[in-house]
Coordinates of C-alpha atoms in Angstrom, one line a residue:
X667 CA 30.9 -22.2 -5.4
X668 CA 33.5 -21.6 -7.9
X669 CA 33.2 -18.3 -10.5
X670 CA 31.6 -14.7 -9.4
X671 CA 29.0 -15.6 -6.9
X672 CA 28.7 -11.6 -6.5
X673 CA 27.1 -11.6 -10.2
X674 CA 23.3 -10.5 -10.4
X675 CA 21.2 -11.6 -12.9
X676 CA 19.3 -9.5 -15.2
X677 CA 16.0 -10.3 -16.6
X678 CA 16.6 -8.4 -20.2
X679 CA 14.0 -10.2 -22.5
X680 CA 10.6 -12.5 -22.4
X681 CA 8.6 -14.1 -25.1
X682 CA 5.2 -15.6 -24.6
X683 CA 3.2 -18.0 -26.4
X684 CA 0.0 -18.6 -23.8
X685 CA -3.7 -19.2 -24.8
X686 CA -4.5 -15.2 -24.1
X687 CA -1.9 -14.0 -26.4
X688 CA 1.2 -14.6 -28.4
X689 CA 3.3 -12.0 -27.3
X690 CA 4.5 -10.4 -24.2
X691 CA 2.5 -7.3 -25.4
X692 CA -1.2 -8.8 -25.9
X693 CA -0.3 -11.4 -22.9
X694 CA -0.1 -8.1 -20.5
X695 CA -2.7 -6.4 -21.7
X696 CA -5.4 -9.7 -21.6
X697 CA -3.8 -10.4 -17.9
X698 CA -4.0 -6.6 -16.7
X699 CA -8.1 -6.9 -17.8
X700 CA -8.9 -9.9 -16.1
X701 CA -10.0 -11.6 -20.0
X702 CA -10.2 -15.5 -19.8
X703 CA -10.1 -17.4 -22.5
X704 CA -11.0 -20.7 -20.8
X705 CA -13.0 -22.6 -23.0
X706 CA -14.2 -26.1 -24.3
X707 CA -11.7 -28.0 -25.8
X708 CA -11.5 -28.3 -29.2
X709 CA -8.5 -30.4 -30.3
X710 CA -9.6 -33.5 -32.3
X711 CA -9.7 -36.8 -30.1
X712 CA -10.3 -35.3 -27.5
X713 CA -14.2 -35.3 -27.1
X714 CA -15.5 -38.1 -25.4
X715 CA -12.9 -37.3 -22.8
X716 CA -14.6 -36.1 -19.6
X717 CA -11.9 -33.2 -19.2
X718 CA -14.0 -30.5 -21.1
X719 CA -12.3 -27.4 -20.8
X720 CA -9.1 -26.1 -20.9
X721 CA -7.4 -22.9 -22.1
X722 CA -5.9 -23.9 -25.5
X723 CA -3.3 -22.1 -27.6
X724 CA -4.9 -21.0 -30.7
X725 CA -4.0 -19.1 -33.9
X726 CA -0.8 -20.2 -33.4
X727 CA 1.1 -21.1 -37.6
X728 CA 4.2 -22.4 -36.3
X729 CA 5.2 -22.7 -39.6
X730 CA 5.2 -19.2 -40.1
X731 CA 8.2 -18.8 -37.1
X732 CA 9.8 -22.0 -37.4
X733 CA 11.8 -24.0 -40.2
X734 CA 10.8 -26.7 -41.9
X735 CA 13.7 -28.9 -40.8
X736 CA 12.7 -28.0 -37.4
X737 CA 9.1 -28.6 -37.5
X738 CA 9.1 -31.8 -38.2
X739 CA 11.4 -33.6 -35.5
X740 CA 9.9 -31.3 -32.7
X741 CA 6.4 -31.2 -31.2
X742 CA 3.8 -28.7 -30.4
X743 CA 5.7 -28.1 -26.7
X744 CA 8.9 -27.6 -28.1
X745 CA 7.6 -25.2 -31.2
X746 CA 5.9 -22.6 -28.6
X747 CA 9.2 -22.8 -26.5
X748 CA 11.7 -21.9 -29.5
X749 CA 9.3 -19.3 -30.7
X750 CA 9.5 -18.0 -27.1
X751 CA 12.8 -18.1 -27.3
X752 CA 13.0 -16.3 -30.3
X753 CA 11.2 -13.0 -29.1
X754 CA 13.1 -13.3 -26.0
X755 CA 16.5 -12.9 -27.6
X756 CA 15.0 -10.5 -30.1
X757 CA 13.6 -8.1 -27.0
X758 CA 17.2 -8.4 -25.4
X759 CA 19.0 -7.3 -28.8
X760 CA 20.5 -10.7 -28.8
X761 CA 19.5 -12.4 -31.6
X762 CA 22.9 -13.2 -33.5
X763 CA 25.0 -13.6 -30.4
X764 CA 25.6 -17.2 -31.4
X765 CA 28.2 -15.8 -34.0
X766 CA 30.5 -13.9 -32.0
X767 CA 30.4 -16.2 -28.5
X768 CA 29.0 -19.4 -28.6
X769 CA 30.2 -20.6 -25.6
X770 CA 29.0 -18.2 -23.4
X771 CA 25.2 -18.9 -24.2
X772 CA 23.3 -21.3 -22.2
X773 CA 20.1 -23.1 -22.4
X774 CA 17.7 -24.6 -19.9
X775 CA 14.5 -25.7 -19.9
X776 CA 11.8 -27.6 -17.9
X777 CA 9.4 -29.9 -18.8
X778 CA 6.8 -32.0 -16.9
X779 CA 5.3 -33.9 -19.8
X780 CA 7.3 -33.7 -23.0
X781 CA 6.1 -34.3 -26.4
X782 CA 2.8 -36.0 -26.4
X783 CA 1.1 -35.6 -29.2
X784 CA 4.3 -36.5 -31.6
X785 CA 4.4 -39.5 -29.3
X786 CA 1.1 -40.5 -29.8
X787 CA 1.0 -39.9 -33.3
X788 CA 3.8 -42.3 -34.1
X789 CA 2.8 -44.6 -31.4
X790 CA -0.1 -45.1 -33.6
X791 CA 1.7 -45.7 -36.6
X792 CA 3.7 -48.3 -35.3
X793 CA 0.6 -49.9 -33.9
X794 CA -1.6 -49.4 -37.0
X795 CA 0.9 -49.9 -39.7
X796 CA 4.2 -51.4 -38.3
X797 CA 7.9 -50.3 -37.0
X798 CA 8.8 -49.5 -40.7
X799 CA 6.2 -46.8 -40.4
X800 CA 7.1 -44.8 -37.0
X801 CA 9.5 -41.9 -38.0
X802 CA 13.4 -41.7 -36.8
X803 CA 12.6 -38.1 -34.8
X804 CA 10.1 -40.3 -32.7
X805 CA 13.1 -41.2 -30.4
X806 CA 13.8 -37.2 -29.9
X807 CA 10.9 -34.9 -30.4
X808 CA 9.3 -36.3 -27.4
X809 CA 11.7 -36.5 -24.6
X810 CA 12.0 -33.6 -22.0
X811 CA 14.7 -32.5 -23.4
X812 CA 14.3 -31.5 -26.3
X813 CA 13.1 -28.2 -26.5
X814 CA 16.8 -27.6 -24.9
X815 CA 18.3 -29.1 -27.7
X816 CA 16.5 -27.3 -30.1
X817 CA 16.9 -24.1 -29.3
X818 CA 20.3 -24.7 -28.5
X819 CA 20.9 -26.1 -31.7
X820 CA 18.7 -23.6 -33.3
X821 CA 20.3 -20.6 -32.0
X822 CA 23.9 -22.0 -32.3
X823 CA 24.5 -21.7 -28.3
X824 CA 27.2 -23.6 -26.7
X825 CA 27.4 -22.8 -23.5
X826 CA 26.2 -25.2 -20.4
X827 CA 22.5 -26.4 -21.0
X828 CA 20.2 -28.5 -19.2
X829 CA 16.4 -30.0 -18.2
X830 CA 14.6 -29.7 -15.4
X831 CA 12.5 -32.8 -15.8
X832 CA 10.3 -32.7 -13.0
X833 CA 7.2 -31.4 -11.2
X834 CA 5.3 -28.1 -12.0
X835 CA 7.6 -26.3 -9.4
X836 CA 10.2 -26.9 -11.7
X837 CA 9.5 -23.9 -13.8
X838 CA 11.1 -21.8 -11.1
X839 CA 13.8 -24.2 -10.4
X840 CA 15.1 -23.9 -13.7
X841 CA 15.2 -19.8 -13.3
X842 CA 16.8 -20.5 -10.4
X843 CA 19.4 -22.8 -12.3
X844 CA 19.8 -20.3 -14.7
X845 CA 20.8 -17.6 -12.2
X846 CA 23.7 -20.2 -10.7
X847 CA 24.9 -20.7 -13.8
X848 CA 25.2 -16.5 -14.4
X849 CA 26.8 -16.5 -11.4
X850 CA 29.0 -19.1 -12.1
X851 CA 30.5 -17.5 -15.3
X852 CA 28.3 -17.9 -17.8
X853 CA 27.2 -14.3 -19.6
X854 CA 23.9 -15.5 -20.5
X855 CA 21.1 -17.9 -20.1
X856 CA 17.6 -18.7 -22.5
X857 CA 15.6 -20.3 -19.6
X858 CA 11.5 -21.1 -19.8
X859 CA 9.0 -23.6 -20.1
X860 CA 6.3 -24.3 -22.6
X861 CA 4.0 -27.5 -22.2
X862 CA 1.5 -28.4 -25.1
X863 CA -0.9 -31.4 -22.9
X864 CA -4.1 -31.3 -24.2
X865 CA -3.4 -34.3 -27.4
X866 CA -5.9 -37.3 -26.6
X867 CA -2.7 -39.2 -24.9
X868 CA -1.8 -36.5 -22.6
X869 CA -5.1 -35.7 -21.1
X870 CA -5.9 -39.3 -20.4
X871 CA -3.1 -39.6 -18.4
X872 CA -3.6 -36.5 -16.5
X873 CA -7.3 -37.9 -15.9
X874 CA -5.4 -39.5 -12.9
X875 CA -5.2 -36.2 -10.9
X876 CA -7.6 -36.0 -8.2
X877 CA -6.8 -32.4 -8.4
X878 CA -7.9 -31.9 -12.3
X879 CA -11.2 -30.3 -12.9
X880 CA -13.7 -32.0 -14.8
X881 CA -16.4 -29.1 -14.7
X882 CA -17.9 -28.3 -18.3
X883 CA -18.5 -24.6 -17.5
X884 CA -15.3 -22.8 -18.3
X885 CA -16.3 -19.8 -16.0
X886 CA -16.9 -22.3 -12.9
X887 CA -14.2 -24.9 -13.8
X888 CA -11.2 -23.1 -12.1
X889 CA -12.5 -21.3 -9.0
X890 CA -9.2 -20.9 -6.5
X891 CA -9.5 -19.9 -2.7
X892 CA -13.5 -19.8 -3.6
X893 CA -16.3 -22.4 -1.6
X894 CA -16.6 -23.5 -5.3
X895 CA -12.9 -24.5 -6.0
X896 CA -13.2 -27.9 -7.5
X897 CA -9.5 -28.1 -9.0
X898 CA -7.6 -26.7 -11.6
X899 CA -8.0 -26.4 -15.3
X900 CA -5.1 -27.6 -17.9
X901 CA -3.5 -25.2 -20.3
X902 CA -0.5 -24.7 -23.0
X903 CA 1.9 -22.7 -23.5
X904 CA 4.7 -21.1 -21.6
X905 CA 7.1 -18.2 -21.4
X906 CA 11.1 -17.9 -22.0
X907 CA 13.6 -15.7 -20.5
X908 CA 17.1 -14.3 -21.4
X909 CA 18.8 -13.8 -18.2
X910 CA 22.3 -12.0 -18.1
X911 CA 24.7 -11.0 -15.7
X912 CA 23.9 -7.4 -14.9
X913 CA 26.7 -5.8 -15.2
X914 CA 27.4 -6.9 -19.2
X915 CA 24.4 -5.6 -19.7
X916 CA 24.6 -2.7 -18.1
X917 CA 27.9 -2.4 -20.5
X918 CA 25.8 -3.0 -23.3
X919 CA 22.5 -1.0 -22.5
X920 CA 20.5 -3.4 -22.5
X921 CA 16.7 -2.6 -21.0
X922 CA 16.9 -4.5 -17.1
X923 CA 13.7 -5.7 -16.7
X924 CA 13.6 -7.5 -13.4
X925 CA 16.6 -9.6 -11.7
X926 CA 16.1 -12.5 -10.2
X927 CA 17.2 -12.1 -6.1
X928 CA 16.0 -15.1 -4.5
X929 CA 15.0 -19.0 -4.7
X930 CA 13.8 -22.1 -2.9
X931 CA 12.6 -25.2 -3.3
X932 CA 11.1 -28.2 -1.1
X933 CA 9.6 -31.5 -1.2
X934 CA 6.4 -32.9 0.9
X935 CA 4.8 -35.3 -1.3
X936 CA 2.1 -36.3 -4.2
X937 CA -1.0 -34.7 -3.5
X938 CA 0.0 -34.0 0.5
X939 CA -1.5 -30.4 0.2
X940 CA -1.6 -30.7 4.3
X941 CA 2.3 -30.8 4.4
X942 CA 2.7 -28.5 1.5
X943 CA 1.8 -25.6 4.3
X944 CA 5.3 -26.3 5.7
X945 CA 7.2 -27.0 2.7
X946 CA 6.0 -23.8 1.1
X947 CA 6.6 -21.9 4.0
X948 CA 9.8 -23.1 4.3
X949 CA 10.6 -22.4 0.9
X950 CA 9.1 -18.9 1.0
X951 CA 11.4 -18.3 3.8
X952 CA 14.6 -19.6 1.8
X953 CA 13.6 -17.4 -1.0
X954 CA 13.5 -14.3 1.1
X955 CA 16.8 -15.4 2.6
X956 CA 18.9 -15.5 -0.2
X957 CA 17.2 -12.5 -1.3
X958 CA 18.2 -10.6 1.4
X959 CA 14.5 -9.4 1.8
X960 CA 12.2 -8.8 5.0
X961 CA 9.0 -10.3 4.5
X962 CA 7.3 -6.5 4.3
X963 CA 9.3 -5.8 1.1
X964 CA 6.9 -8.3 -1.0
X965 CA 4.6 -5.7 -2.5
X966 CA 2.6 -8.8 -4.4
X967 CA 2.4 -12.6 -4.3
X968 CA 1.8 -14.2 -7.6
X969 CA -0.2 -17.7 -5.6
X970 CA 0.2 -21.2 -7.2
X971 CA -3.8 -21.8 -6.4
X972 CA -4.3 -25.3 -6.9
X973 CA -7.9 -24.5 -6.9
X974 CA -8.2 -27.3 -4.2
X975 CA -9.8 -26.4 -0.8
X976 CA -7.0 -28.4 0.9
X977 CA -4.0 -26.7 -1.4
X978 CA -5.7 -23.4 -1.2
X979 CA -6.0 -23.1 2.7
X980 CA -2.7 -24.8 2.9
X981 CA -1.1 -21.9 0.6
X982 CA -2.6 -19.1 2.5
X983 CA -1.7 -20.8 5.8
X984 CA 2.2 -21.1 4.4
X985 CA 1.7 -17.4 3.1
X986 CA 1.3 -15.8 7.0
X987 CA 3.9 -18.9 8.7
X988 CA 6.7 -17.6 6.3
X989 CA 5.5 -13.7 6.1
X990 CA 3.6 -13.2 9.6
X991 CA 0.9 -10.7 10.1
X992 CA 2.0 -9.2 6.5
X993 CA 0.8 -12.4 5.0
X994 CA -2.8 -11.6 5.4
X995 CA -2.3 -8.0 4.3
X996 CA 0.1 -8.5 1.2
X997 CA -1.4 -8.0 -1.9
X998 CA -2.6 -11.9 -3.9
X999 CA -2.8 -12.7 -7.4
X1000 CA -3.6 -15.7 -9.2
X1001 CA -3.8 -14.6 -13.3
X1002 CA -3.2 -18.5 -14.3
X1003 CA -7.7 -18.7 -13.7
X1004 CA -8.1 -16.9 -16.9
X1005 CA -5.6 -19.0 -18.9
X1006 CA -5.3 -22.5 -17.4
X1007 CA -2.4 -24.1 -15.6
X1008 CA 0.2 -25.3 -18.1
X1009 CA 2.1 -27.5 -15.6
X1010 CA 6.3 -26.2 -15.6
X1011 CA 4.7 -23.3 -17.9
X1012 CA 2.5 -21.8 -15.5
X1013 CA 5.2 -20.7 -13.1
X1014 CA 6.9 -18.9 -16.6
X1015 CA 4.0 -17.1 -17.2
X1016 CA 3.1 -15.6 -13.7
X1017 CA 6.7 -14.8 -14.0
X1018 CA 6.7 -12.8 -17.2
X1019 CA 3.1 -11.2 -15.7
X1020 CA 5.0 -10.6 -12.3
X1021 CA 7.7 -8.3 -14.1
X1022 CA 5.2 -6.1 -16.1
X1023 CA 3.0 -5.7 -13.1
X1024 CA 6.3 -3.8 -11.6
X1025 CA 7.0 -2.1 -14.6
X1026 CA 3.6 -0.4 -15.0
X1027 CA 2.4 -0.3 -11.2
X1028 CA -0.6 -2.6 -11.7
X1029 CA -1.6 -6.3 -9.5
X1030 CA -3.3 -7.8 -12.4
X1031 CA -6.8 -9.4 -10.9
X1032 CA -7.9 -13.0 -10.5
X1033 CA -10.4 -13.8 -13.3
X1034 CA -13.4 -15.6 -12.8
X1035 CA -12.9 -15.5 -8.7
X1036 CA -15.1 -13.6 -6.7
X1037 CA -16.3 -15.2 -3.6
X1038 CA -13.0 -15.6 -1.3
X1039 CA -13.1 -18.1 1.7
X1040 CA -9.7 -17.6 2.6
X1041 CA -8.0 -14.9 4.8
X1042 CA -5.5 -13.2 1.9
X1043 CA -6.0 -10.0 0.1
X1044 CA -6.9 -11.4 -3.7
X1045 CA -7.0 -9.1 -6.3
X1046 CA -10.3 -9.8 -8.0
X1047 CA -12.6 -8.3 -10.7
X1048 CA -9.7 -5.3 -11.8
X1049 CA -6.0 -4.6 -11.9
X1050 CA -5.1 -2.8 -8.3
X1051 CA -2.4 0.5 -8.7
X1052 CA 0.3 -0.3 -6.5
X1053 CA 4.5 0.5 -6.0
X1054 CA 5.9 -2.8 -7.0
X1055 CA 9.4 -3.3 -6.3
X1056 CA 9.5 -6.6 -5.1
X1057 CA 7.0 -9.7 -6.8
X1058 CA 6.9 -13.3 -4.8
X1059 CA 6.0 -15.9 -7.3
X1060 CA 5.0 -19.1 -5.4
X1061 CA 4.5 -23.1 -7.4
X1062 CA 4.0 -26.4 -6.3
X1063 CA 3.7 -29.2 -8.1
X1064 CA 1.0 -32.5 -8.0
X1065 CA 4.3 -34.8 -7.2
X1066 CA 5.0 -32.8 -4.1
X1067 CA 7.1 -29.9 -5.3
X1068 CA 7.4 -26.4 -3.7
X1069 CA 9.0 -23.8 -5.0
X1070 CA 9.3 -19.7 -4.0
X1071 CA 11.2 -17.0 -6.5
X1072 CA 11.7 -13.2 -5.4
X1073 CA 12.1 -10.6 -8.4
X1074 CA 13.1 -7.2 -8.0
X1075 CA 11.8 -4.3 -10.5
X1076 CA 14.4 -3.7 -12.8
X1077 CA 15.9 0.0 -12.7
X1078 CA 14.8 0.5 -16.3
X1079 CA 11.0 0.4 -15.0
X1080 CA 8.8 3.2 -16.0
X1081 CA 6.6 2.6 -12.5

């Protein structure tokens, strides 16, 4: 690997745009108290549909962050990821560093489904009222890629971007990409995920997953390593990140939040939760290693919980393979029960929760879980105290992906 592989890279900023709050702030302090906001869904179309609940994004004016000229040639995925990116670079005290190095600004993103509801929309058009009707951003604002461009283009950054286009597990992958790329040379990375799934299109596709909960009680639909887990619930939104090479900014003093120490990634198959034991494991394992960490440094395991009884045992069976006896005694959280799993998002957001958990000493609990069938330590019904200095965050995907990410607290850390 060419460039400075001895680089470390610095979490310095986060925004947040999830259905329990619009800001890193109000997402903390809804995941630290266990709220869920799970609910029926209400976007129009989307009634007759036997998916009934979801955790939605609302009271969100994108018009009120985003320009016009942006608005309309992007979709709803893309809007939450560049306002995320926007109080991401404004935490790190990076907003204008477009003018003075453009080049050394990155962007990446992931995306598992792209821009449905603009895609709908002028699908229909062009099925209702003909070609002459269907818009020229129709060939953009829905591709995975866009919310790279955008914010890229938005921003005026420069520097190397790129998509992960891929599985849920692909919200870490692209952290992880983002941290090659610091090490690499780059001074700084915008890295997230933000998926917007719930347009009448979207959710007939994902009607497909045998995994997908079609329960119409929102406190029963999403029940993870309970006797009741009967699948997941869907969600928007996401999270973005500025990561940095450390050492700029500890030059600059900027606030080090978390750094990212450690990554993995497997493959075992769609919907193969048996073989996702091993891949996880496996991944877990590679994570730690390039961390440099013993398994008994993980203070706290953010879990993927598929909410499948399969996935679920096959989790906490990968969770004591990669982390021995300290796998049944390491503290478990799963905060994605109170908000919904927004595919590549979901891994963002138990990222962002992950790094405030360090910095104020508190394992946010596992909403609406209560009952546990499996042998881990779940946090349930309140936030646990706890030294944090090392977070786990584990995501696999319903095409077979497996992916593990260490953080370390950041020395800035109040805890």
């Amino acid at each position: 690997m060419s460039g400075q592989p001895s680089r470390r890279t610095a979490v310095t900023g986060m925004g947040v745009v999830a259905p329990n709050g619009l800001s890193t702030d109000t997402y903390w302090k809804s995941v630290k108290e266990g709220l869920t906001v799970l609910d029926r869904i209400t976007r129009e179309g989307c009634g007759h549909l036997p998916l009934r609940v979801a955790g939605e994004v609302r009271e969100f004016d994108p018009s009120a962050l985003i320009e016009e000229k942006f608005l309309v040639q992007t979709d709803r995925f893309t809007h939450f990821a560049m306002a995320a990116a926007c109080a991401a670079l404004e935490e790190a005290g990076l907003s204008s560093l477009a003018a003075d190095s453009p080049y050394s600004v990155g962007v990446v993103t992931a995306a598992g489904s792209g821009g449905g509801e603009f895609g709908q929309r002028e699908l229909q058009k062009l099925w209702g009222q003909g070609s002459r009707f269907v818009g020229p951003y129709q060939s953009i604002a829905w591709f995975y890629a866009a919310s790279t461009g955008q914010i890229s283009i938005r921003s005026g950054f420069k520097g190397p971007c790129g998509v992960v286009a891929g599985d849920e597990a692909g919200g870490l992958d692209a952290v992880a990409h983002a941290a090659r790329t610091v090490r690499r040379g780059t001074d700084v990375v915008v890295v997230g995920a933000a998926e917007a799934p719930l347009a009448p299109y979207s959710m007939v596709c994902q009607l497909g997953y045998p995994e997908l909960s079609t329960v119409d009680d929102p406190a029963r639909a999403y029940r993870p390593f309970t006797s009741a887990a009967c699948g997941f619930v869907p969600a928007e939104g996401g999270a973005v990140l500025v990561v940095e090479d450390a050492d700029r900014a500890h030059r600059r003093d900027a606030v080090i939040r978390a750094t990212v120490a450690g990554h993995a990634a497997t493959f075992t198959g769609a919907s193969r939760w048996d073989r996702s034991r091993e891949g996880l494991a496996h991944a877990i394992r590679g994570a730690l290693d390039e961390a440099g960490c013993a398994p008994e440094e993980i203070d706290v395991v953010f879990a993927d919980a598929m909410g499948i009884p399969e996935a679920d045992r096959a989790e906490t069976l990968a969770l004591a393979d990669a982390l021995g006896p300290h796998g049944t005694r390491v503290p478990v959280t799963a905060p994605k029960t109170g908000v919904g799993r927004s595919y590549c998002g979901a891994p963002l957001l138990d990222i962002a929760a992950a790094v405030m958990a360090m910095e104020h000493g508190q394992i946010p609990p596992t909403p609406n879980v209560f009952d546990i069938c499996h042998e881990i330590d779940l946090v349930i019904s309140t936030a646990r105290p706890a030294e944090l200095r090392t977070a786990l965050v584990l995501s696999r995907g319903l095409m077979g992906s497996n992916a593990a990410l260490v953080l370390r607290r950041g020395p800035g850390s109040a805890a």
